[in-house]
Short mmCIF file of C-alpha atoms and ligand atoms in Angstrom, two decimals:
data_model
loop_
_atom_site.label_atom_id
_atom_site.label_comp_id
_atom_site.label_asym_id
_atom_site.label_seq_id
_atom_site.Cartn_x
_atom_site.Cartn_y
_atom_site.Cartn_z
CA MET B 27 -62.27 43.90 -18.52
CA SER B 28 -62.22 46.34 -15.52
CA GLN B 29 -61.73 50.08 -16.04
CA GLU B 30 -58.20 51.30 -15.29
CA THR B 31 -57.11 54.77 -14.50
CA THR B 32 -53.95 56.50 -15.70
CA LEU B 33 -52.35 60.04 -15.02
CA ILE B 34 -51.70 62.50 -17.67
CA LEU B 35 -49.99 65.84 -17.35
CA PHE B 36 -50.53 68.55 -19.99
CA LYS B 37 -47.09 70.04 -20.10
CA PRO B 38 -46.27 73.80 -20.38
CA ASP B 39 -46.08 73.64 -24.23
CA ALA B 40 -49.68 72.30 -24.39
CA VAL B 41 -50.89 74.87 -21.83
CA SER B 42 -49.10 77.92 -23.39
CA LYS B 43 -50.04 76.98 -27.00
CA ALA B 44 -53.68 76.42 -25.97
CA LEU B 45 -53.51 72.71 -27.18
CA VAL B 46 -55.33 71.30 -24.07
CA GLY B 47 -58.89 71.39 -25.44
CA GLN B 48 -58.03 69.56 -28.70
CA VAL B 49 -55.97 66.90 -26.85
CA LEU B 50 -58.62 66.41 -24.25
CA ALA B 51 -61.09 65.95 -27.23
CA ARG B 52 -58.87 63.18 -28.58
CA PHE B 53 -58.85 61.33 -25.31
CA GLU B 54 -62.68 61.70 -24.93
CA GLY B 55 -63.26 60.81 -28.59
CA ALA B 56 -61.34 57.56 -27.96
CA GLY B 57 -64.00 56.74 -25.28
CA LEU B 58 -61.80 57.56 -22.30
CA LYS B 59 -63.47 59.13 -19.26
CA ILE B 60 -62.30 62.00 -17.08
CA ARG B 61 -62.18 61.05 -13.41
CA GLY B 62 -60.37 64.12 -12.21
CA ILE B 63 -58.66 67.31 -13.52
CA LYS B 64 -56.73 70.21 -11.94
CA MET B 65 -54.18 72.84 -12.67
CA LEU B 66 -51.05 73.13 -10.58
CA GLN B 67 -47.65 74.80 -10.64
CA PHE B 68 -44.75 72.33 -10.16
CA GLY B 69 -42.53 73.16 -7.17
CA ASP B 70 -38.97 71.84 -6.90
CA ALA B 71 -39.78 68.91 -4.55
CA LEU B 72 -42.76 67.63 -6.50
CA LEU B 73 -40.79 67.82 -9.75
CA ARG B 74 -37.87 65.90 -8.31
CA GLU B 75 -40.23 63.25 -7.09
CA HIS B 76 -42.06 62.89 -10.31
CA TYR B 77 -38.86 62.80 -12.42
CA ALA B 78 -36.74 60.80 -9.92
CA HIS B 79 -36.07 58.26 -12.67
CA ILE B 80 -34.24 60.93 -14.86
CA ALA B 81 -32.84 63.03 -12.07
CA SER B 82 -29.23 61.94 -12.88
CA LYS B 83 -29.51 62.61 -16.64
CA PRO B 84 -27.73 65.58 -18.15
CA PHE B 85 -30.93 66.89 -19.57
CA PHE B 86 -32.71 66.99 -16.20
CA PRO B 87 -32.01 70.71 -15.59
CA ASP B 88 -33.68 71.53 -18.94
CA VAL B 89 -36.66 69.39 -17.97
CA GLN B 90 -36.90 71.16 -14.55
CA ASN B 91 -36.78 74.58 -16.29
CA PHE B 92 -39.39 73.61 -18.97
CA MET B 93 -41.86 71.91 -16.58
CA GLN B 94 -41.98 75.00 -14.35
CA LYS B 95 -42.39 77.59 -17.16
CA THR B 96 -46.26 77.62 -16.83
CA PRO B 97 -48.73 75.64 -14.59
CA VAL B 98 -49.51 72.14 -15.84
CA ILE B 99 -52.87 70.30 -15.92
CA ALA B 100 -53.18 66.98 -14.26
CA LEU B 101 -55.87 64.64 -15.65
CA ALA B 102 -57.05 61.25 -14.32
CA LEU B 103 -58.31 59.21 -17.34
CA ALA B 104 -60.10 55.85 -17.18
CA GLY B 105 -60.94 53.21 -19.65
CA GLU B 106 -60.10 49.64 -20.63
CA ASN B 107 -56.36 49.22 -21.14
CA VAL B 108 -56.01 52.92 -20.62
CA VAL B 109 -52.24 53.03 -19.98
CA ALA B 110 -51.39 51.51 -23.22
CA ARG B 111 -54.16 53.26 -25.20
CA VAL B 112 -53.07 56.63 -24.10
CA ARG B 113 -49.39 55.92 -24.98
CA GLU B 114 -50.56 54.77 -28.29
CA LEU B 115 -52.60 58.00 -28.89
CA LEU B 116 -49.63 60.08 -27.78
CA GLY B 117 -46.89 58.28 -29.92
CA PRO B 118 -43.27 57.83 -28.76
CA THR B 119 -41.50 60.25 -26.30
CA ASP B 120 -39.57 61.99 -29.17
CA SER B 121 -42.13 63.99 -31.06
CA LYS B 122 -39.87 63.98 -34.08
CA LYS B 123 -40.13 60.18 -34.29
CA ALA B 124 -43.93 60.20 -33.66
CA ALA B 125 -46.20 59.41 -36.65
CA LYS B 126 -48.59 61.87 -37.91
CA GLY B 127 -51.99 61.21 -36.42
CA THR B 128 -50.50 60.79 -33.03
CA ILE B 129 -50.73 63.69 -30.50
CA ARG B 130 -47.05 64.16 -30.33
CA GLY B 131 -46.66 63.63 -34.09
CA ASP B 132 -49.21 66.30 -34.79
CA LEU B 133 -48.53 68.78 -31.90
CA GLY B 134 -45.18 67.98 -30.26
CA VAL B 135 -41.78 69.69 -30.98
CA ASP B 136 -39.03 67.23 -29.79
CA VAL B 137 -38.16 64.79 -27.05
CA MET B 138 -38.74 67.20 -24.16
CA VAL B 139 -41.40 69.49 -25.65
CA ASN B 140 -43.87 66.64 -26.19
CA VAL B 141 -47.45 67.87 -25.05
CA CYS B 142 -48.13 65.32 -22.34
CA HIS B 143 -46.71 63.00 -19.72
CA ALA B 144 -48.57 59.77 -19.30
CA SER B 145 -47.95 56.88 -16.83
CA ASP B 146 -46.04 54.01 -18.32
CA SER B 147 -47.65 51.17 -16.32
CA LEU B 148 -50.57 50.48 -14.00
CA GLU B 149 -48.15 50.47 -10.96
CA THR B 150 -46.75 53.78 -11.94
CA ALA B 151 -50.18 55.11 -12.60
CA ALA B 152 -51.31 54.18 -9.00
CA ALA B 153 -48.34 56.13 -7.62
CA GLU B 154 -48.65 59.02 -9.93
CA LEU B 155 -52.47 59.44 -9.30
CA LYS B 156 -51.73 59.60 -5.58
CA ARG B 157 -49.05 62.28 -6.20
CA PHE B 158 -51.52 64.64 -7.87
CA PHE B 159 -54.92 63.77 -6.56
CA ARG B 160 -56.13 63.55 -2.94
CA ASP B 161 -58.97 61.25 -1.83
CA GLY B 162 -62.25 62.76 -2.90
CA GLU B 163 -60.77 64.43 -6.02
CA LEU B 164 -61.16 61.24 -8.23
CA PHE B 165 -64.75 60.50 -9.26
CA GLN B 166 -66.57 57.33 -10.19
CA TYR B 167 -69.74 57.94 -12.25
P1 LIG J 206 -41.99 59.43 -21.07
O1 LIG J 206 -42.34 60.79 -20.48
O2 LIG J 206 -42.42 59.20 -22.50
O3 LIG J 206 -42.42 58.25 -20.20
P2 LIG J 206 -39.23 59.26 -20.10
O4 LIG J 206 -39.76 58.79 -18.76
O5 LIG J 206 -38.21 58.43 -20.64
O6 LIG J 206 -40.41 59.46 -21.08
O7 LIG J 206 -38.73 60.72 -19.85
C1 LIG J 206 -39.36 61.62 -19.04
C2 LIG J 206 -39.30 62.99 -19.70
O8 LIG J 206 -38.02 63.47 -19.72
C3 LIG J 206 -39.81 63.05 -21.14
O9 LIG J 206 -41.18 63.11 -21.35
C4 LIG J 206 -39.08 64.25 -21.63
O10 LIG J 206 -39.80 65.37 -21.22
C5 LIG J 206 -37.73 64.20 -20.83
N1 LIG J 206 -36.69 63.63 -21.66
C6 LIG J 206 -36.47 62.29 -21.95
N2 LIG J 206 -35.40 62.13 -22.70
C7 LIG J 206 -34.91 63.38 -23.01
C8 LIG J 206 -33.86 63.89 -23.70
N3 LIG J 206 -32.98 63.03 -24.40
N4 LIG J 206 -33.64 65.20 -23.83
C9 LIG J 206 -34.48 66.09 -23.08
N5 LIG J 206 -35.57 65.62 -22.41
C10 LIG J 206 -35.70 64.32 -22.28
#
């Protein structure tokens, strides 16, 4: 099976609580490969584009505020069946419902403060990788 690539964002809770290293170690420990990584600060336009699917939700202003609290770290991660495997490693969106042993179950706080974003399909991943990485910033090796 071919290698697929997904987009992860380490959210401000992961960055401010210094959880990035241990979460990255879980991804690498699962055999997933880093193809690109960068830190960035969300501006309003990029945030609105990335979260267009929740822009009309009542909790969107809270998400906007939270996601701009600190810079985030974007990670392009590759492996077989990577979209599903990453979402399995993370656990469900709501950290309170996530099993111990999953990243959100061990390190997340609630439905918003949940350590990482991860693409939910290969189609979404392709669009999200383009959103955060330019040509030449993703590596094959
Ligand atoms: P996921 O990020 O797991 O794909 P969604 O696309 O449904 O989940 O939601 C996007 C993000 O919006 C979540 O990661 C979370 O930060 C936030 N969110 C979702 N539901 C809620 C909620 N009920 N209250 C606050 N924030 C929420």
